[in-house]
Amino acid sequence: MKRLLLYVHFNKNNKVSDHVIYQLKHMRSLFEKVIFISNSELSEQYQQQLVDFVDEFIQRENKGFDFAAWRDGMEQVGFDQLKMYDSVTLMNDTCFGPLYEMAPIYEKYEIQNIDFWGITNHRAYHESKSHYFDEHIQSYYKVFNNNVINSQIFEDFWKNIVDYTNVQDVIDHYEIQSTKIFMDAGFKYESVLDTRALDAKNLLHPDFSYYAPDVILKEKVPFIKVKAFQSTQSNGIAYYMLDYIDRNTDYPKSLVVDHLSTIGYPDLNFLLPSKMITSLSKTVLHQTVAVHLHVYYPELLEEFLDAFKNFSFDYDLYLTTNTDEKEEIIKEMLKCKDAKAKLVRTPNHGRDIVPFLALKEELKKYDIVGHFHTKRSLEAAFFAGESWRTELISMLIEPADNIMAHFEQKQKLGIVIADIPSFFRFNKIVNADNENKQIAPIMNDIWKRMKMNKKVNFHDFNTFTMSYGTFFWAKTEVLEPLFNLEIMDREIPNEPLPQNTILHAIERVLIYLAWDKEMDFKISPNKLNLTPFIDSRTLNQRFYISSENSDDIRLRYVLALSIKKLKRLIVYRFYKLFKLDTTKLFLKE
């Protein structure tokens, strides 16, 4: 069969996601010709990624959305030439897949000589008194056979497409009408999943592609919409959707995770399990590495030097400290441990962050930078600082070889942070409301000052995925905006440091620096195997009820119930007095 694919692409970051490449690669053999129409401005680099899978490339402005793009594709082919094809497939990149082979589906509808077909349809529906949806095929995937292509109504429909600027106008005039018009002309359609007879009473809206992703997956529909993972209704099940795809199809789950991590925020709950670092085989590191350790407590230096000795990769060590006395202790320890390092004096200002930034010109010369410090906590008990530091060492320094293997093998990896130290699971230290009121404004400010590419409002975040203690491994290109940030002395209070400063903002902004560079982050797991019931008990605090007032609570309940019954009696008597209908009076209770 002679088939044509008109594939419409849009990416707000002007890139081609890997899931698009996967689609084109796995569907290329179905079509004699593939035309890729981009409503985003793609660089030559991205265009080159397409050459093996497409025959023609059209670059256009994002006017009229996908329907205007399909119109332009048809005009480039020519309507006379379109009639030479057995079918024309219209597709866009708003879905993941194919989860299953598409060839049998094409063969089925071609044998049946179906006029046009799609993946999912939408039943006729009154959304409101003023807004009615006609029955229609959803437009992310639609196929017309030669019977329809040769009709005048097909040519007239596409030639008269207007460049609407409002997406709802496109839906109302084209997505819905492009089914109705052809049905009214006598053509018949089918859909891989016919949703008209499905039970939709529990859905907010009978759009199964958005509100019922479980049905899409269970019915083995070959594509699932990107927006199915982004809906509020899917927040609690998106992890299981990913798991289902991973276990029941050959589709790489990473394509979903990577795309959603770049077009939206990278640390949504259901994405976080996929961010955990796994064990890789050792590999030769071809990237240069610098390690910075701020040594405020030189008595803890030996612990770090012993851990650094286990690195199998080459690295240069930079140490910073703030007094002559500490310098002498450090030099003696380096000599004792036969370790080499560049020792730099920095003021006792800005904790470990300002000393780190003081080395930026040196650190820029490397591909990867590790940042650590001799952590103690003066604000909490001895055990807090000890557990915090030792767990961070076990998460980021001891497994450094494996972390470097990830950097070597995963080009898009930008930063690795540690998982949450146990102290923050036993103690509710981070107050989300305080972070939103006090730290988010600082994060917004420095984001703007760093001239980042992506727009973000940190007030939108319920909480932040942060590098506790500011321990991390990162590519220097990710850190570049931070290196270029001019921090004024007055922005950093003197010790003892309050809880809401630019230093705390930097601690929380790091993974989003990688996200802005279209790179990902990974989390190195805590080796302590602690039950999540700890988190539940820490976060779900109830108000306290003493044994002395528990009886009073029961009395208050009885009193409230008595008042409710009294109100019912008064209302009932009122209805009877004025001879009103009492049959439905308390049905809602």
Coordinates of C-alpha atoms in Angstrom, one line a residue, residues 3-450:
R3 CA 0.8 5.5 2.4
L4 CA 1.8 9.1 3.3
L5 CA 2.5 10.3 6.8
L6 CA 2.2 14.0 7.6
Y7 CA 3.7 14.3 11.1
V8 CA 3.3 17.6 13.0
H9 CA 5.8 18.5 15.7
F10 CA 5.8 21.2 18.4
N11 CA 8.1 21.6 21.3
K12 CA 8.1 24.8 23.4
N13 CA 11.9 24.4 24.0
N14 CA 12.6 24.1 20.3
K15 CA 14.0 20.6 20.5
V16 CA 13.1 17.1 19.2
S17 CA 12.4 14.8 22.1
D18 CA 13.7 11.2 21.9
H19 CA 10.1 9.9 22.0
V20 CA 9.6 11.6 18.6
I21 CA 12.7 9.9 17.1
Y22 CA 11.4 6.6 18.5
Q23 CA 8.0 7.1 16.8
L24 CA 9.4 7.9 13.4
K25 CA 12.0 5.1 13.6
H26 CA 9.4 2.4 14.5
M27 CA 6.8 3.6 12.0
R28 CA 8.9 4.6 9.0
S29 CA 8.5 1.3 7.3
L30 CA 4.7 1.7 7.1
F31 CA 4.9 4.7 4.8
E32 CA 6.2 5.4 1.3
K33 CA 6.8 9.0 2.3
V34 CA 7.1 10.9 5.6
I35 CA 6.8 14.6 5.8
F36 CA 7.9 16.2 9.1
I37 CA 6.2 19.6 9.8
S38 CA 7.6 21.5 12.7
N39 CA 5.8 24.4 14.4
S40 CA 8.9 25.0 16.4
E41 CA 12.1 26.5 15.2
L42 CA 14.6 23.6 15.0
S43 CA 18.3 24.1 14.7
E44 CA 20.3 22.2 12.1
Q45 CA 21.4 19.8 14.9
Y46 CA 17.9 18.6 15.5
Q47 CA 17.1 18.5 11.8
Q48 CA 20.0 16.2 11.2
Q49 CA 18.6 13.8 13.8
L50 CA 15.6 13.4 11.5
V51 CA 17.2 12.7 8.2
D52 CA 17.1 8.9 8.5
F53 CA 13.4 8.8 9.2
V54 CA 11.8 11.6 7.1
D55 CA 11.7 12.4 3.4
E56 CA 10.8 16.1 3.6
F57 CA 11.1 18.7 6.4
I58 CA 8.8 21.8 6.7
Q59 CA 9.7 24.6 9.1
R60 CA 6.8 26.9 9.8
E61 CA 5.5 29.4 12.4
N62 CA 3.2 28.0 15.0
K63 CA 0.1 29.5 13.4
G64 CA -3.1 27.6 13.3
F65 CA -1.6 24.7 15.3
D66 CA -1.6 21.2 13.9
F67 CA -4.5 21.6 11.5
A68 CA -2.9 24.5 9.7
A69 CA 0.4 22.5 9.6
W70 CA -1.3 19.5 8.0
R71 CA -2.9 21.9 5.5
D72 CA 0.5 23.3 4.6
G73 CA 1.9 19.7 4.2
M74 CA -0.9 18.8 1.9
E75 CA -0.4 22.0 -0.2
Q76 CA 3.3 21.1 -0.5
V77 CA 2.5 17.6 -1.7
G78 CA -0.3 19.0 -3.9
F79 CA -3.9 17.7 -3.8
D80 CA -3.5 16.0 -7.2
Q81 CA -0.6 14.1 -5.9
L82 CA -2.4 13.2 -2.6
K83 CA -4.9 11.3 -4.7
M84 CA -2.1 8.9 -5.8
Y85 CA -1.8 7.6 -2.2
D86 CA -3.9 4.8 -0.8
S87 CA -4.0 6.6 2.6
V88 CA -2.9 9.8 4.3
T89 CA -2.1 9.6 8.0
L90 CA -2.2 12.7 10.1
M91 CA -0.3 12.5 13.3
N92 CA 1.2 14.8 15.9
D93 CA 3.8 14.3 18.7
T94 CA 1.4 14.7 21.6
C95 CA 1.4 11.0 22.4
F96 CA 3.9 8.3 23.5
G97 CA 4.1 5.1 21.4
P98 CA 3.7 3.0 19.5
L99 CA 3.3 0.7 22.4
Y100 CA 2.3 -2.1 20.0
E101 CA 2.9 -2.9 16.3
M102 CA 0.9 -0.6 14.0
A103 CA 1.1 -2.7 10.8
P104 CA -1.7 -5.2 11.8
I105 CA -4.0 -2.2 12.5
Y106 CA -3.4 -0.7 9.1
E107 CA -3.9 -4.0 7.4
K108 CA -7.2 -4.6 9.2
Y109 CA -8.8 -1.3 8.2
E110 CA -7.4 -1.6 4.7
I111 CA -9.0 -5.0 4.2
Q112 CA -12.3 -3.7 5.5
N113 CA -11.9 -0.6 3.3
I114 CA -12.8 1.7 6.2
D115 CA -13.1 5.3 4.9
F116 CA -11.2 6.9 7.8
W117 CA -10.1 5.8 11.3
G118 CA -8.3 7.0 14.4
I119 CA -6.9 5.7 17.6
T120 CA -9.6 7.0 20.0
N121 CA -12.9 8.7 19.5
H122 CA -15.0 11.1 21.6
R123 CA -18.7 10.6 22.1
A124 CA -21.2 13.4 21.5
Y125 CA -21.4 15.4 24.7
H126 CA -23.0 18.4 26.3
E127 CA -20.2 20.0 28.3
S128 CA -22.4 22.9 29.2
K129 CA -25.7 24.5 28.0
S130 CA -23.7 26.6 25.5
H131 CA -21.0 24.1 24.5
Y132 CA -21.7 20.8 22.7
F133 CA -19.2 18.3 21.4
D134 CA -20.2 16.3 18.3
E135 CA -18.9 12.8 18.1
H136 CA -15.4 12.8 16.6
I137 CA -12.1 11.1 16.2
Q138 CA -9.4 12.7 18.4
S139 CA -7.0 14.4 16.1
Y140 CA -3.6 13.2 17.4
Y141 CA -3.9 10.3 15.0
K142 CA -6.2 10.1 12.0
V143 CA -6.1 8.1 8.7
F144 CA -8.0 8.8 5.5
N145 CA -8.2 6.3 2.8
N146 CA -8.3 6.9 -1.0
N147 CA -12.1 7.1 -1.1
V148 CA -12.1 10.2 1.1
I149 CA -8.9 11.7 -0.3
N150 CA -10.4 11.7 -3.8
S151 CA -13.6 13.5 -2.7
Q152 CA -14.1 17.2 -3.2
I153 CA -15.2 17.6 0.3
F154 CA -11.7 16.5 1.5
E155 CA -9.9 19.1 -0.6
D156 CA -12.4 21.8 0.3
F157 CA -12.1 21.1 4.0
W158 CA -8.3 21.4 4.1
K159 CA -8.0 24.3 1.7
N160 CA -10.3 26.4 3.9
I161 CA -8.4 25.8 7.1
V162 CA -7.9 29.2 8.9
D163 CA -4.9 30.0 11.1
Y164 CA -6.8 30.3 14.4
T165 CA -4.8 31.7 17.4
N166 CA -7.0 30.1 20.0
V167 CA -6.6 26.3 20.4
Q168 CA -10.3 25.9 21.4
D169 CA -11.3 27.4 18.0
V170 CA -9.2 24.7 16.3
I171 CA -10.9 22.0 18.4
D172 CA -14.4 23.4 17.8
H173 CA -14.0 24.1 14.0
Y174 CA -11.6 21.4 12.9
E175 CA -11.0 18.5 15.3
I176 CA -14.7 18.0 15.9
Q177 CA -16.0 19.0 12.5
S178 CA -13.4 17.0 10.6
T179 CA -15.3 13.9 11.7
K180 CA -18.8 15.3 11.4
I181 CA -18.3 16.7 7.9
F182 CA -17.2 13.4 6.5
M183 CA -19.8 11.4 8.3
D184 CA -22.5 13.8 7.0
A185 CA -21.1 13.1 3.5
G186 CA -21.7 9.4 3.9
F187 CA -18.2 8.2 4.9
K188 CA -17.8 5.7 7.7
Y189 CA -15.2 5.7 10.4
E190 CA -13.7 3.4 13.0
S191 CA -11.4 3.9 16.0
V192 CA -9.0 1.5 17.7
L193 CA -10.8 2.2 21.0
D194 CA -14.4 3.0 20.5
T195 CA -15.3 4.9 23.7
R196 CA -18.9 5.6 22.8
A197 CA -20.2 2.5 24.7
L198 CA -17.7 2.7 27.6
D199 CA -18.8 3.6 31.1
A200 CA -17.9 7.2 31.7
K201 CA -20.0 8.1 34.7
N202 CA -16.9 8.4 37.0
L203 CA -15.1 10.7 34.6
L204 CA -15.2 14.4 34.8
H205 CA -15.4 14.5 31.1
P206 CA -15.8 11.6 28.6
D207 CA -12.4 12.1 27.1
F208 CA -10.8 8.7 27.8
S209 CA -7.4 9.7 26.3
Y210 CA -7.1 12.2 29.2
Y211 CA -9.3 11.1 32.1
A212 CA -9.0 7.3 31.7
P213 CA -5.4 6.3 31.0
D214 CA -6.0 3.0 32.8
V215 CA -8.6 2.1 30.1
I216 CA -6.2 3.1 27.3
L217 CA -3.5 0.8 28.7
K218 CA -5.7 -2.1 29.6
E219 CA -7.3 -2.1 26.2
K220 CA -3.9 -2.2 24.5
V221 CA -4.3 1.1 22.6
P222 CA -1.1 1.7 20.7
F223 CA -0.6 5.3 21.8
I224 CA -1.1 7.1 25.1
K225 CA -1.4 10.9 25.3
V226 CA 1.4 12.9 26.9
K227 CA -1.3 14.9 28.7
A228 CA -2.6 11.7 30.3
F229 CA 0.5 11.9 32.6
Q230 CA 0.0 15.6 33.3
S231 CA -3.6 15.7 34.5
T232 CA -4.4 16.3 38.2
Q233 CA -6.5 13.1 38.1
S234 CA -3.4 11.1 37.1
N235 CA -1.1 12.3 39.9
G236 CA -1.8 9.3 42.1
I237 CA -1.6 6.7 39.4
A238 CA 1.1 7.9 36.9
Y239 CA 3.8 5.8 38.6
Y240 CA 1.6 2.7 38.0
M241 CA 1.0 3.8 34.4
L242 CA 4.7 3.9 33.8
D243 CA 5.2 0.6 35.6
Y244 CA 2.5 -1.0 33.4
I245 CA 4.2 0.2 30.2
D246 CA 7.5 -1.1 31.4
R247 CA 6.2 -4.5 32.3
N248 CA 3.7 -5.1 29.5
T249 CA 5.2 -3.4 26.4
D250 CA 8.6 -3.0 24.7
Y251 CA 8.3 0.7 24.9
P252 CA 11.2 2.3 26.8
K253 CA 9.9 3.9 30.0
S254 CA 12.8 6.3 29.9
L255 CA 11.3 8.1 26.9
V256 CA 8.3 9.0 29.0
V257 CA 10.4 10.1 32.0
D258 CA 12.8 12.1 29.9
H259 CA 10.2 14.0 27.9
L260 CA 8.0 14.8 31.0
S261 CA 11.1 15.9 32.9
T262 CA 11.9 18.5 30.3
I263 CA 8.6 19.9 29.2
G264 CA 7.4 20.1 32.9
Y265 CA 9.1 20.2 36.2
P266 CA 11.6 17.4 36.6
D267 CA 10.8 16.2 40.1
L268 CA 7.1 15.3 40.0
N269 CA 6.3 12.5 42.5
F270 CA 5.8 9.8 40.0
L271 CA 9.1 10.7 38.2
L272 CA 11.3 10.5 41.3
P273 CA 11.5 6.7 41.4
S274 CA 13.1 6.8 38.0
K275 CA 15.7 9.3 39.2
M276 CA 17.3 6.8 41.6
I277 CA 20.8 5.8 40.6
T278 CA 21.3 2.2 39.7
S279 CA 24.5 0.1 39.7
L280 CA 26.5 0.2 36.5
S281 CA 29.6 -1.7 35.5
K282 CA 32.9 0.2 35.9
T283 CA 33.9 2.3 32.9
V284 CA 36.8 4.4 31.9
L285 CA 36.1 8.0 32.6
H286 CA 37.0 10.4 29.8
Q287 CA 36.0 13.5 31.7
T288 CA 38.1 15.6 34.0
V289 CA 37.1 15.9 37.6
A290 CA 37.6 18.4 40.4
V291 CA 36.7 17.8 44.0
H292 CA 36.1 20.8 46.3
L293 CA 36.0 20.2 50.1
H294 CA 35.5 23.1 52.4
V295 CA 37.3 22.3 55.7
Y296 CA 35.8 24.4 58.4
Y297 CA 36.3 21.5 60.9
P298 CA 39.8 20.1 60.1
E299 CA 39.4 17.3 62.6
L300 CA 36.9 15.8 60.2
L301 CA 39.3 16.0 57.2
E302 CA 40.7 12.5 57.6
E303 CA 37.3 11.0 57.2
F304 CA 37.0 12.5 53.8
L305 CA 40.5 11.8 52.6
D306 CA 40.0 8.1 53.5
A307 CA 36.8 8.1 51.4
F308 CA 38.5 9.9 48.5
K309 CA 41.2 7.2 48.4
N310 CA 38.7 4.7 47.0
F311 CA 38.1 6.7 43.8
S312 CA 39.4 4.8 40.8
F313 CA 39.3 7.8 38.6
D314 CA 41.7 10.7 38.4
Y315 CA 40.7 14.0 40.1
D316 CA 42.2 17.2 41.4
L317 CA 41.4 18.1 45.0
Y318 CA 40.8 21.7 46.2
L319 CA 40.5 22.5 49.9
T320 CA 39.3 25.7 51.4
T321 CA 39.5 26.9 55.0
N322 CA 39.6 30.2 56.9
T323 CA 42.4 30.4 59.5
D324 CA 46.2 29.9 59.7
E325 CA 45.7 27.4 62.5
K326 CA 43.4 25.3 60.4
E327 CA 45.8 25.5 57.4
E328 CA 48.6 24.0 59.5
I329 CA 46.4 21.2 60.7
I330 CA 45.3 20.5 57.1
K331 CA 48.8 20.5 55.7
E332 CA 49.9 18.1 58.4
M333 CA 47.0 15.8 57.6
L334 CA 47.7 15.9 53.9
K335 CA 51.3 14.9 54.6
C336 CA 50.3 12.1 56.9
K337 CA 47.9 10.7 54.3
D338 CA 50.2 11.3 51.4
A339 CA 47.5 13.3 49.7
K340 CA 47.9 16.2 47.3
A341 CA 45.6 19.2 47.2
K342 CA 45.5 22.8 46.4
L343 CA 44.8 24.7 49.7
V344 CA 43.0 28.1 49.4
R345 CA 42.3 30.5 52.2
T346 CA 38.8 32.0 52.2
P347 CA 36.9 34.2 54.7
N348 CA 34.5 32.7 57.3
H349 CA 31.6 34.0 55.3
G350 CA 28.9 32.2 53.3
R351 CA 29.4 28.8 54.8
D352 CA 30.6 26.3 52.2
I353 CA 29.0 28.1 49.2
V354 CA 31.0 31.3 49.0
P355 CA 34.3 29.4 49.3
F356 CA 33.1 27.1 46.5
L357 CA 32.3 30.0 44.3
A358 CA 35.6 31.6 45.1
L359 CA 37.2 28.8 43.1
K360 CA 34.9 29.1 40.1
E361 CA 37.7 30.1 37.6
E362 CA 39.7 27.0 38.5
L363 CA 36.6 24.7 38.6
K364 CA 35.4 25.9 35.1
K365 CA 38.4 24.0 33.6
Y366 CA 36.9 20.7 34.6
D367 CA 34.0 18.6 33.1
I368 CA 32.6 17.4 36.5
V369 CA 32.8 19.0 39.9
G370 CA 32.1 17.4 43.3
H371 CA 31.3 19.7 46.2
F372 CA 31.4 18.7 49.9
H373 CA 32.2 20.1 53.3
T374 CA 33.1 18.9 56.8
K375 CA 29.5 19.1 57.9
R376 CA 28.3 19.6 61.5
S377 CA 25.1 21.0 62.7
L378 CA 25.3 23.6 65.5
E379 CA 21.5 24.1 65.5
A380 CA 20.7 20.5 66.5
A381 CA 22.1 17.7 68.6
F382 CA 25.4 16.1 68.0
F383 CA 23.8 13.1 66.3
A384 CA 22.1 15.3 63.7
G385 CA 25.3 16.6 62.2
E386 CA 27.0 13.2 62.6
S387 CA 24.2 11.3 60.8
W388 CA 23.8 14.0 58.2
R389 CA 27.5 14.0 57.3
T390 CA 28.1 10.2 57.4
E391 CA 25.0 9.4 55.4
L392 CA 25.9 12.0 52.7
I393 CA 29.4 10.5 52.5
S394 CA 27.9 7.1 52.1
M395 CA 25.5 8.3 49.4
L396 CA 27.8 10.5 47.3
I397 CA 31.5 9.9 48.0
E398 CA 31.7 6.1 48.7
P399 CA 29.8 5.3 45.4
A400 CA 31.6 7.9 43.4
D401 CA 32.9 5.3 40.9
N402 CA 29.4 4.3 40.0
I403 CA 28.3 7.9 39.8
M404 CA 31.1 8.7 37.4
A405 CA 29.9 5.7 35.3
H406 CA 26.5 7.3 35.0
F407 CA 28.1 10.6 33.9
E408 CA 30.1 8.8 31.4
Q409 CA 27.3 6.7 29.9
K410 CA 24.4 9.2 30.2
Q411 CA 25.1 12.3 28.2
K412 CA 22.0 14.1 29.6
L413 CA 22.9 13.6 33.2
G414 CA 23.7 17.0 34.7
I415 CA 23.8 16.6 38.5
V416 CA 23.7 13.9 41.2
I417 CA 22.4 14.6 44.6
A418 CA 21.9 12.5 47.8
D419 CA 18.6 11.2 49.0
I420 CA 17.1 12.7 52.1
P421 CA 19.3 12.1 55.2
S422 CA 17.5 10.1 58.0
F423 CA 17.4 13.0 60.4
F424 CA 14.9 14.8 58.1
R425 CA 12.7 11.8 58.2
F426 CA 12.5 11.6 62.0
N427 CA 12.2 15.3 62.4
K428 CA 9.9 17.7 60.5
I429 CA 12.6 20.4 59.9
V430 CA 11.6 21.8 56.5
N431 CA 8.4 23.8 56.7
A432 CA 6.8 24.0 53.3
D433 CA 4.8 27.2 54.0
N434 CA 8.0 28.9 55.3
E435 CA 9.9 27.8 52.2
N436 CA 7.2 29.2 50.0
K437 CA 7.0 32.6 51.8
Q438 CA 10.7 33.1 52.6
I439 CA 12.9 31.0 50.2
A440 CA 10.9 30.8 47.0
P441 CA 11.1 34.6 46.4
I442 CA 14.9 34.4 46.7
M443 CA 15.0 31.5 44.3
N444 CA 12.8 33.4 41.8
D445 CA 15.2 36.4 42.2
I446 CA 18.4 34.5 41.5
W447 CA 16.8 32.6 38.7
K448 CA 16.1 35.9 37.0
R449 CA 19.5 37.2 37.8
M450 CA 21.2 34.1 36.3

